[in-house]
mmCIF file of N, CA and C in Angstrom:
data_model
loop_
_atom_site.group_PDB
_atom_site.id
_atom_site.type_symbol
_atom_site.label_atom_id
_atom_site.label_comp_id
_atom_site.label_asym_id
_atom_site.label_seq_id
_atom_site.Cartn_x
_atom_site.Cartn_y
_atom_site.Cartn_z
ATOM 1 N N MET X 1 91.563 -44.969 44.340
ATOM 2 C CA MET X 1 90.618 -44.255 43.522
ATOM 3 C C MET X 1 89.490 -45.169 43.045
ATOM 4 N N LEU X 2 89.824 -46.398 42.697
ATOM 5 C CA LEU X 2 88.800 -47.340 42.242
ATOM 6 C C LEU X 2 87.749 -47.596 43.325
ATOM 7 N N SER X 3 88.196 -47.677 44.589
ATOM 8 C CA SER X 3 87.229 -47.916 45.657
ATOM 9 C C SER X 3 86.268 -46.751 45.790
ATOM 10 N N VAL X 4 86.738 -45.535 45.526
ATOM 11 C CA VAL X 4 85.871 -44.360 45.596
ATOM 12 C C VAL X 4 84.813 -44.447 44.462
ATOM 13 N N LEU X 5 85.233 -44.830 43.262
ATOM 14 C CA LEU X 5 84.301 -44.951 42.148
ATOM 15 C C LEU X 5 83.266 -46.048 42.435
ATOM 16 N N LEU X 6 83.730 -47.167 42.935
ATOM 17 C CA LEU X 6 82.804 -48.273 43.228
ATOM 18 C C LEU X 6 81.805 -47.883 44.326
ATOM 19 N N ALA X 7 82.278 -47.116 45.294
ATOM 20 C CA ALA X 7 81.399 -46.698 46.391
ATOM 21 C C ALA X 7 80.301 -45.757 45.887
ATOM 22 N N GLN X 8 80.552 -45.042 44.783
ATOM 23 C CA GLN X 8 79.576 -44.119 44.243
ATOM 24 C C GLN X 8 78.516 -44.812 43.392
ATOM 25 N N GLN X 9 78.746 -46.040 42.994
ATOM 26 C CA GLN X 9 77.799 -46.776 42.166
ATOM 27 C C GLN X 9 76.663 -47.282 43.023
ATOM 28 N N PRO X 10 75.461 -47.301 42.549
ATOM 29 C CA PRO X 10 74.339 -47.864 43.334
ATOM 30 C C PRO X 10 74.550 -49.351 43.512
ATOM 31 N N SER X 11 74.014 -49.887 44.598
ATOM 32 C CA SER X 11 74.213 -51.309 44.896
ATOM 33 C C SER X 11 73.217 -52.159 44.187
ATOM 34 N N TYR X 12 72.334 -51.588 43.401
ATOM 35 C CA TYR X 12 71.360 -52.353 42.610
ATOM 36 C C TYR X 12 71.245 -51.732 41.218
ATOM 37 N N ALA X 13 70.870 -52.526 40.307
ATOM 38 C CA ALA X 13 70.657 -52.047 38.937
ATOM 39 C C ALA X 13 69.170 -51.703 38.767
ATOM 40 N N VAL X 14 68.897 -50.613 38.061
ATOM 41 C CA VAL X 14 67.538 -50.240 37.751
ATOM 42 C C VAL X 14 67.098 -51.090 36.585
ATOM 43 N N SER X 15 65.985 -51.762 36.753
ATOM 44 C CA SER X 15 65.444 -52.616 35.686
ATOM 45 C C SER X 15 64.460 -51.816 34.849
ATOM 46 N N LEU X 16 64.435 -52.121 33.550
ATOM 47 C CA LEU X 16 63.425 -51.503 32.682
ATOM 48 C C LEU X 16 62.056 -52.035 32.982
ATOM 49 N N CYS X 17 61.939 -53.036 33.811
ATOM 50 C CA CYS X 17 60.653 -53.597 34.198
ATOM 51 C C CYS X 17 60.163 -53.048 35.565
ATOM 52 N N ASP X 18 60.943 -52.140 36.164
ATOM 53 C CA ASP X 18 60.488 -51.541 37.408
ATOM 54 C C ASP X 18 59.140 -50.842 37.155
ATOM 55 N N GLY X 19 58.159 -51.104 37.997
ATOM 56 C CA GLY X 19 56.863 -50.502 37.864
ATOM 57 C C GLY X 19 55.911 -51.309 36.973
ATOM 58 N N VAL X 20 56.414 -52.404 36.391
ATOM 59 C CA VAL X 20 55.604 -53.301 35.584
ATOM 60 C C VAL X 20 55.202 -54.485 36.443
ATOM 61 N N ASP X 21 53.919 -54.840 36.404
ATOM 62 C CA ASP X 21 53.453 -55.988 37.180
ATOM 63 C C ASP X 21 53.927 -57.262 36.470
ATOM 64 N N THR X 22 54.735 -58.031 37.150
ATOM 65 C CA THR X 22 55.291 -59.270 36.582
ATOM 66 C C THR X 22 54.866 -60.504 37.377
ATOM 67 N N GLN X 23 53.869 -60.362 38.222
ATOM 68 C CA GLN X 23 53.428 -61.447 39.062
ATOM 69 C C GLN X 23 52.592 -62.423 38.236
ATOM 70 N N LEU X 24 53.126 -63.617 38.014
ATOM 71 C CA LEU X 24 52.425 -64.667 37.261
ATOM 72 C C LEU X 24 51.680 -65.574 38.240
ATOM 73 N N THR X 25 50.385 -65.346 38.343
ATOM 74 C CA THR X 25 49.523 -66.159 39.254
ATOM 75 C C THR X 25 48.926 -67.325 38.483
ATOM 76 N N LYS X 26 48.360 -68.283 39.217
ATOM 77 C CA LYS X 26 47.666 -69.401 38.582
ATOM 78 C C LYS X 26 46.522 -68.925 37.724
ATOM 79 N N GLN X 27 45.793 -67.951 38.218
ATOM 80 C CA GLN X 27 44.640 -67.406 37.474
ATOM 81 C C GLN X 27 45.093 -66.759 36.150
ATOM 82 N N ARG X 28 46.178 -65.980 36.240
ATOM 83 C CA ARG X 28 46.675 -65.341 35.028
ATOM 84 C C ARG X 28 47.166 -66.380 34.011
ATOM 85 N N LYS X 29 47.858 -67.408 34.511
ATOM 86 C CA LYS X 29 48.315 -68.494 33.622
ATOM 87 C C LYS X 29 47.126 -69.096 32.905
ATOM 88 N N SER X 30 46.070 -69.378 33.635
ATOM 89 C CA SER X 30 44.887 -69.984 33.053
ATOM 90 C C SER X 30 44.169 -69.052 32.055
ATOM 91 N N ASP X 31 43.994 -67.822 32.469
ATOM 92 C CA ASP X 31 43.307 -66.837 31.615
ATOM 93 C C ASP X 31 44.049 -66.613 30.299
ATOM 94 N N TYR X 32 45.351 -66.409 30.393
ATOM 95 C CA TYR X 32 46.138 -66.108 29.191
ATOM 96 C C TYR X 32 46.425 -67.331 28.369
ATOM 97 N N ALA X 33 46.432 -68.523 28.937
ATOM 98 C CA ALA X 33 46.563 -69.742 28.125
ATOM 99 C C ALA X 33 45.340 -69.851 27.212
ATOM 100 N N LYS X 34 44.191 -69.525 27.750
ATOM 101 C CA LYS X 34 42.953 -69.528 26.931
ATOM 102 C C LYS X 34 43.021 -68.492 25.819
ATOM 103 N N LEU X 35 43.473 -67.294 26.141
ATOM 104 C CA LEU X 35 43.544 -66.198 25.155
ATOM 105 C C LEU X 35 44.573 -66.536 24.059
ATOM 106 N N ILE X 36 45.701 -67.091 24.476
ATOM 107 C CA ILE X 36 46.732 -67.434 23.473
ATOM 108 C C ILE X 36 46.237 -68.555 22.583
ATOM 109 N N ALA X 37 45.596 -69.571 23.177
ATOM 110 C CA ALA X 37 45.044 -70.681 22.379
ATOM 111 C C ALA X 37 44.043 -70.121 21.355
ATOM 112 N N ALA X 38 43.183 -69.196 21.788
ATOM 113 C CA ALA X 38 42.189 -68.607 20.902
ATOM 114 C C ALA X 38 42.857 -67.818 19.783
ATOM 115 N N SER X 39 43.972 -67.156 20.100
ATOM 116 C CA SER X 39 44.665 -66.391 19.085
ATOM 117 C C SER X 39 45.279 -67.269 17.999
ATOM 118 N N LEU X 40 45.484 -68.513 18.329
ATOM 119 C CA LEU X 40 46.081 -69.460 17.373
ATOM 120 C C LEU X 40 45.028 -70.250 16.611
ATOM 121 N N GLY X 41 43.765 -69.886 16.797
ATOM 122 C CA GLY X 41 42.691 -70.612 16.139
ATOM 123 C C GLY X 41 42.357 -71.882 16.878
ATOM 124 N N SER X 42 41.802 -72.846 16.217
ATOM 125 C CA SER X 42 41.391 -74.084 16.864
ATOM 126 C C SER X 42 42.509 -75.128 16.876
ATOM 127 N N LYS X 43 43.738 -74.721 16.547
ATOM 128 C CA LYS X 43 44.848 -75.635 16.443
ATOM 129 C C LYS X 43 45.416 -76.067 17.780
ATOM 130 N N VAL X 44 45.179 -75.285 18.836
ATOM 131 C CA VAL X 44 45.829 -75.522 20.123
ATOM 132 C C VAL X 44 44.810 -75.442 21.230
ATOM 133 N N LYS X 45 44.886 -76.392 22.184
ATOM 134 C CA LYS X 45 44.062 -76.356 23.360
ATOM 135 C C LYS X 45 44.786 -75.552 24.463
ATOM 136 N N PRO X 46 44.031 -74.839 25.273
ATOM 137 C CA PRO X 46 44.643 -74.051 26.347
ATOM 138 C C PRO X 46 45.561 -74.894 27.254
ATOM 139 N N SER X 47 45.215 -76.135 27.472
ATOM 140 C CA SER X 47 46.029 -77.012 28.334
ATOM 141 C C SER X 47 47.424 -77.270 27.738
ATOM 142 N N LYS X 48 47.591 -77.019 26.456
ATOM 143 C CA LYS X 48 48.890 -77.238 25.787
ATOM 144 C C LYS X 48 49.734 -75.961 25.741
ATOM 145 N N VAL X 49 49.189 -74.845 26.194
ATOM 146 C CA VAL X 49 49.925 -73.567 26.220
ATOM 147 C C VAL X 49 50.631 -73.450 27.569
ATOM 148 N N ARG X 50 51.947 -73.251 27.544
ATOM 149 C CA ARG X 50 52.725 -73.093 28.787
ATOM 150 C C ARG X 50 53.123 -71.648 28.930
ATOM 151 N N VAL X 51 52.410 -70.926 29.804
ATOM 152 C CA VAL X 51 52.690 -69.518 30.077
ATOM 153 C C VAL X 51 53.879 -69.449 31.036
ATOM 154 N N GLU X 52 54.951 -68.720 30.596
ATOM 155 C CA GLU X 52 56.174 -68.712 31.392
ATOM 156 C C GLU X 52 56.518 -67.347 31.981
ATOM 157 N N ASN X 53 55.969 -66.264 31.408
ATOM 158 C CA ASN X 53 56.344 -64.947 31.860
ATOM 159 C C ASN X 53 55.144 -64.011 31.646
ATOM 160 N N PHE X 54 54.967 -63.074 32.582
ATOM 161 C CA PHE X 54 53.844 -62.133 32.563
ATOM 162 C C PHE X 54 54.393 -60.735 32.767
ATOM 163 N N MET X 55 53.951 -59.775 31.945
ATOM 164 C CA MET X 55 54.285 -58.376 32.114
ATOM 165 C C MET X 55 53.015 -57.555 31.837
ATOM 166 N N GLN X 56 52.670 -56.641 32.746
ATOM 167 C CA GLN X 56 51.482 -55.801 32.523
ATOM 168 C C GLN X 56 51.746 -54.398 32.985
ATOM 169 N N SER X 57 51.402 -53.459 32.116
ATOM 170 C CA SER X 57 51.498 -52.037 32.451
ATOM 171 C C SER X 57 50.332 -51.335 31.747
ATOM 172 N N GLY X 58 49.544 -50.645 32.534
ATOM 173 C CA GLY X 58 48.381 -49.989 31.998
ATOM 174 C C GLY X 58 47.455 -51.023 31.410
ATOM 175 N N THR X 59 47.004 -50.802 30.191
ATOM 176 C CA THR X 59 46.067 -51.738 29.535
ATOM 177 C C THR X 59 46.789 -52.817 28.748
ATOM 178 N N TRP X 60 48.115 -52.771 28.729
ATOM 179 C CA TRP X 60 48.897 -53.708 27.952
ATOM 180 C C TRP X 60 49.471 -54.848 28.761
ATOM 181 N N THR X 61 49.387 -56.044 28.174
ATOM 182 C CA THR X 61 49.975 -57.264 28.760
ATOM 183 C C THR X 61 50.797 -57.968 27.726
ATOM 184 N N VAL X 62 51.952 -58.428 28.146
ATOM 185 C CA VAL X 62 52.817 -59.237 27.282
ATOM 186 C C VAL X 62 53.051 -60.532 28.006
ATOM 187 N N ILE X 63 52.788 -61.634 27.304
ATOM 188 C CA ILE X 63 52.926 -62.981 27.876
ATOM 189 C C ILE X 63 53.953 -63.749 27.048
ATOM 190 N N TYR X 64 54.950 -64.293 27.714
ATOM 191 C CA TYR X 64 55.890 -65.177 27.031
ATOM 192 C C TYR X 64 55.359 -66.594 27.246
ATOM 193 N N ALA X 65 55.084 -67.286 26.144
ATOM 194 C CA ALA X 65 54.475 -68.624 26.274
ATOM 195 C C ALA X 65 55.065 -69.563 25.229
ATOM 196 N N ASP X 66 55.090 -70.832 25.609
ATOM 197 C CA ASP X 66 55.497 -71.930 24.739
ATOM 198 C C ASP X 66 54.244 -72.609 24.234
ATOM 199 N N VAL X 67 54.140 -72.756 22.923
ATOM 200 C CA VAL X 67 52.969 -73.389 22.321
ATOM 201 C C VAL X 67 53.450 -74.555 21.444
ATOM 202 N N PRO X 68 52.607 -75.564 21.291
ATOM 203 C CA PRO X 68 53.071 -76.790 20.569
ATOM 204 C C PRO X 68 53.262 -76.632 19.050
ATOM 205 N N ILE X 69 52.735 -75.574 18.438
ATOM 206 C CA ILE X 69 52.791 -75.490 16.984
ATOM 207 C C ILE X 69 53.835 -74.483 16.471
ATOM 208 N N ALA X 70 54.559 -73.837 17.369
ATOM 209 C CA ALA X 70 55.565 -72.850 16.988
ATOM 210 C C ALA X 70 56.577 -72.667 18.099
ATOM 211 N N ASP X 71 57.610 -71.923 17.782
ATOM 212 C CA ASP X 71 58.600 -71.581 18.816
ATOM 213 C C ASP X 71 57.919 -70.700 19.854
ATOM 214 N N PRO X 72 58.495 -70.658 21.069
ATOM 215 C CA PRO X 72 57.933 -69.750 22.099
ATOM 216 C C PRO X 72 57.915 -68.313 21.570
ATOM 217 N N GLY X 73 56.980 -67.536 22.123
ATOM 218 C CA GLY X 73 56.877 -66.158 21.685
ATOM 219 C C GLY X 73 56.305 -65.242 22.735
ATOM 220 N N TYR X 74 56.383 -63.954 22.479
ATOM 221 C CA TYR X 74 55.825 -62.904 23.336
ATOM 222 C C TYR X 74 54.506 -62.476 22.693
ATOM 223 N N PHE X 75 53.418 -62.749 23.386
ATOM 224 C CA PHE X 75 52.056 -62.461 22.904
ATOM 225 C C PHE X 75 51.611 -61.139 23.515
ATOM 226 N N PHE X 76 51.191 -60.201 22.659
ATOM 227 C CA PHE X 76 50.800 -58.870 23.079
ATOM 228 C C PHE X 76 49.272 -58.731 23.108
ATOM 229 N N PHE X 77 48.755 -58.224 24.245
ATOM 230 C CA PHE X 77 47.346 -58.006 24.414
ATOM 231 C C PHE X 77 47.095 -56.586 24.904
ATOM 232 N N ASP X 78 46.019 -55.986 24.371
ATOM 233 C CA ASP X 78 45.603 -54.658 24.796
ATOM 234 C C ASP X 78 44.193 -54.725 25.336
ATOM 235 N N ALA X 79 43.990 -54.226 26.527
ATOM 236 C CA ALA X 79 42.675 -54.290 27.172
ATOM 237 C C ALA X 79 42.005 -52.921 27.252
ATOM 238 N N SER X 80 42.371 -52.021 26.351
ATOM 239 C CA SER X 80 41.806 -50.650 26.406
ATOM 240 C C SER X 80 40.301 -50.680 26.137
ATOM 241 N N THR X 81 39.765 -51.733 25.544
ATOM 242 C CA THR X 81 38.330 -51.810 25.291
ATOM 243 C C THR X 81 37.579 -52.485 26.463
ATOM 244 N N GLY X 82 38.334 -52.905 27.491
ATOM 245 C CA GLY X 82 37.737 -53.565 28.652
ATOM 246 C C GLY X 82 38.121 -55.028 28.778
ATOM 247 N N LYS X 83 38.468 -55.669 27.683
ATOM 248 C CA LYS X 83 38.912 -57.055 27.736
ATOM 249 C C LYS X 83 40.161 -57.208 26.894
ATOM 250 N N PRO X 84 41.033 -58.139 27.267
ATOM 251 C CA PRO X 84 42.298 -58.302 26.527
ATOM 252 C C PRO X 84 42.051 -58.752 25.103
ATOM 253 N N ASN X 85 42.585 -58.003 24.151
ATOM 254 C CA ASN X 85 42.496 -58.327 22.748
ATOM 255 C C ASN X 85 43.895 -58.614 22.231
ATOM 256 N N PHE X 86 44.058 -59.756 21.557
ATOM 257 C CA PHE X 86 45.329 -60.136 20.976
ATOM 258 C C PHE X 86 45.725 -59.157 19.877
ATOM 259 N N LYS X 87 46.957 -58.693 19.931
ATOM 260 C CA LYS X 87 47.455 -57.721 18.916
ATOM 261 C C LYS X 87 48.473 -58.375 17.989
ATOM 262 N N ASP X 88 49.466 -59.068 18.521
ATOM 263 C CA ASP X 88 50.502 -59.683 17.726
ATOM 264 C C ASP X 88 51.387 -60.522 18.620
ATOM 265 N N VAL X 89 52.287 -61.295 17.963
ATOM 266 C CA VAL X 89 53.229 -62.105 18.696
ATOM 267 C C VAL X 89 54.618 -61.854 18.098
ATOM 268 N N TRP X 90 55.617 -61.799 18.977
ATOM 269 C CA TRP X 90 56.993 -61.658 18.523
ATOM 270 C C TRP X 90 57.738 -62.898 18.994
ATOM 271 N N GLY X 91 58.479 -63.476 18.097
ATOM 272 C CA GLY X 91 59.281 -64.642 18.439
ATOM 273 C C GLY X 91 60.668 -64.497 17.839
ATOM 274 N N GLY X 92 61.579 -65.234 18.405
ATOM 275 C CA GLY X 92 62.937 -65.231 17.892
ATOM 276 C C GLY X 92 63.945 -64.878 18.973
ATOM 277 N N MET X 93 65.137 -64.617 18.511
ATOM 278 C CA MET X 93 66.247 -64.274 19.397
ATOM 279 C C MET X 93 66.703 -62.847 19.068
ATOM 280 N N ALA X 94 67.141 -62.141 20.091
ATOM 281 C CA ALA X 94 67.642 -60.773 19.883
ATOM 282 C C ALA X 94 68.694 -60.496 20.920
ATOM 283 N N ASP X 95 69.628 -59.632 20.585
ATOM 284 C CA ASP X 95 70.622 -59.238 21.578
ATOM 285 C C ASP X 95 70.376 -57.783 21.971
ATOM 286 N N LYS X 96 71.109 -57.319 22.963
ATOM 287 C CA LYS X 96 70.877 -55.988 23.515
ATOM 288 C C LYS X 96 70.961 -54.863 22.471
ATOM 289 N N SER X 97 71.795 -55.053 21.444
ATOM 290 C CA SER X 97 71.889 -54.007 20.415
ATOM 291 C C SER X 97 70.603 -53.838 19.639
ATOM 292 N N GLU X 98 69.696 -54.806 19.710
ATOM 293 C CA GLU X 98 68.433 -54.756 18.988
ATOM 294 C C GLU X 98 67.275 -54.188 19.829
ATOM 295 N N MET X 99 67.555 -53.791 21.056
ATOM 296 C CA MET X 99 66.503 -53.257 21.927
ATOM 297 C C MET X 99 65.724 -52.091 21.307
ATOM 298 N N PRO X 100 66.400 -51.101 20.708
ATOM 299 C CA PRO X 100 65.643 -49.987 20.108
ATOM 300 C C PRO X 100 64.649 -50.459 19.037
ATOM 301 N N ASP X 101 65.045 -51.456 18.237
ATOM 302 C CA ASP X 101 64.155 -52.014 17.224
ATOM 303 C C ASP X 101 62.952 -52.709 17.844
ATOM 304 N N LEU X 102 63.200 -53.435 18.911
ATOM 305 C CA LEU X 102 62.098 -54.152 19.591
ATOM 306 C C LEU X 102 61.105 -53.155 20.213
ATOM 307 N N ILE X 103 61.656 -52.129 20.844
ATOM 308 C CA ILE X 103 60.798 -51.079 21.430
ATOM 309 C C ILE X 103 59.959 -50.424 20.365
ATOM 310 N N LYS X 104 60.595 -50.085 19.256
ATOM 311 C CA LYS X 104 59.896 -49.455 18.124
ATOM 312 C C LYS X 104 58.771 -50.354 17.595
ATOM 313 N N TRP X 105 59.077 -51.658 17.465
ATOM 314 C CA TRP X 105 58.066 -52.595 17.003
ATOM 315 C C TRP X 105 56.855 -52.629 17.938
ATOM 316 N N ALA X 106 57.130 -52.741 19.251
ATOM 317 C CA ALA X 106 56.062 -52.818 20.230
ATOM 318 C C ALA X 106 55.264 -51.476 20.268
ATOM 319 N N ARG X 107 55.925 -50.373 20.118
ATOM 320 C CA ARG X 107 55.235 -49.077 20.143
ATOM 321 C C ARG X 107 54.362 -48.920 18.924
ATOM 322 N N LYS X 108 54.749 -49.499 17.782
ATOM 323 C CA LYS X 108 53.947 -49.464 16.563
ATOM 324 C C LYS X 108 52.633 -50.183 16.784
ATOM 325 N N LEU X 109 52.640 -51.217 17.634
ATOM 326 C CA LEU X 109 51.414 -51.926 17.965
ATOM 327 C C LEU X 109 50.469 -51.063 18.795
ATOM 328 N N GLY X 110 51.041 -50.061 19.471
ATOM 329 C CA GLY X 110 50.274 -49.200 20.369
ATOM 330 C C GLY X 110 50.670 -49.407 21.811
ATOM 331 N N ALA X 111 51.613 -50.299 22.093
ATOM 332 C CA ALA X 111 52.045 -50.566 23.454
ATOM 333 C C ALA X 111 52.628 -49.314 24.084
ATOM 334 N N ASN X 112 52.394 -49.143 25.378
ATOM 335 C CA ASN X 112 52.926 -47.983 26.064
ATOM 336 C C ASN X 112 54.451 -48.120 26.234
ATOM 337 N N PRO X 113 55.148 -47.015 26.453
ATOM 338 C CA PRO X 113 56.616 -47.078 26.541
ATOM 339 C C PRO X 113 57.132 -48.027 27.628
ATOM 340 N N LYS X 114 56.458 -48.087 28.757
ATOM 341 C CA LYS X 114 56.935 -48.934 29.852
ATOM 342 C C LYS X 114 56.888 -50.410 29.498
ATOM 343 N N ILE X 115 55.795 -50.879 28.939
ATOM 344 C CA ILE X 115 55.700 -52.290 28.587
ATOM 345 C C ILE X 115 56.591 -52.620 27.395
ATOM 346 N N ALA X 116 56.733 -51.675 26.468
ATOM 347 C CA ALA X 116 57.592 -51.882 25.305
ATOM 348 C C ALA X 116 59.049 -52.051 25.768
ATOM 349 N N SER X 117 59.477 -51.195 26.703
ATOM 350 C CA SER X 117 60.861 -51.286 27.217
ATOM 351 C C SER X 117 61.071 -52.537 28.016
ATOM 352 N N CYS X 118 60.122 -52.929 28.832
ATOM 353 C CA CYS X 118 60.243 -54.127 29.639
ATOM 354 C C CYS X 118 60.313 -55.349 28.711
ATOM 355 N N PHE X 119 59.454 -55.426 27.713
ATOM 356 C CA PHE X 119 59.478 -56.502 26.738
ATOM 357 C C PHE X 119 60.859 -56.597 26.087
ATOM 358 N N ALA X 120 61.352 -55.488 25.572
ATOM 359 C CA ALA X 120 62.657 -55.476 24.881
ATOM 360 C C ALA X 120 63.769 -55.922 25.799
ATOM 361 N N ASP X 121 63.751 -55.442 27.048
ATOM 362 C CA ASP X 121 64.778 -55.817 28.006
ATOM 363 C C ASP X 121 64.723 -57.319 28.286
ATOM 364 N N THR X 122 63.509 -57.832 28.473
ATOM 365 C CA THR X 122 63.299 -59.261 28.774
ATOM 366 C C THR X 122 63.705 -60.127 27.575
ATOM 367 N N ALA X 123 63.287 -59.724 26.389
ATOM 368 C CA ALA X 123 63.549 -60.527 25.183
ATOM 369 C C ALA X 123 65.023 -60.576 24.815
ATOM 370 N N THR X 124 65.785 -59.591 25.277
ATOM 371 C CA THR X 124 67.217 -59.553 24.951
ATOM 372 C C THR X 124 68.095 -59.961 26.154
ATOM 373 N N GLY X 125 67.445 -60.331 27.236
ATOM 374 C CA GLY X 125 68.162 -60.640 28.446
ATOM 375 C C GLY X 125 68.870 -61.964 28.502
#
């Protein structure tokens, strides 16, 4: 009976980031290092920002980056005006039980459901 149940399960897991662009290119690293540095004021040079993760859906982009003046964080940008505008940063640790709270937080910023879910899944992974 167990073999029948296992055979009915899909051979892959559906990710909450399916359909989200997660390709971190050299250009994106450079562009977002500059935007993150600018969001921190004149305290940090772009060369000191280490971009580690990229998520983009619609006009929203979430970047996980390590900066020299704080713990790593998820930086939220909205480009609905034509250029990426910094909205907020989330940092810390979270477990899977906190996913609904993270999604709610991202949605309050205005993030679309897809990027909010991908962020929450990644941050709790």
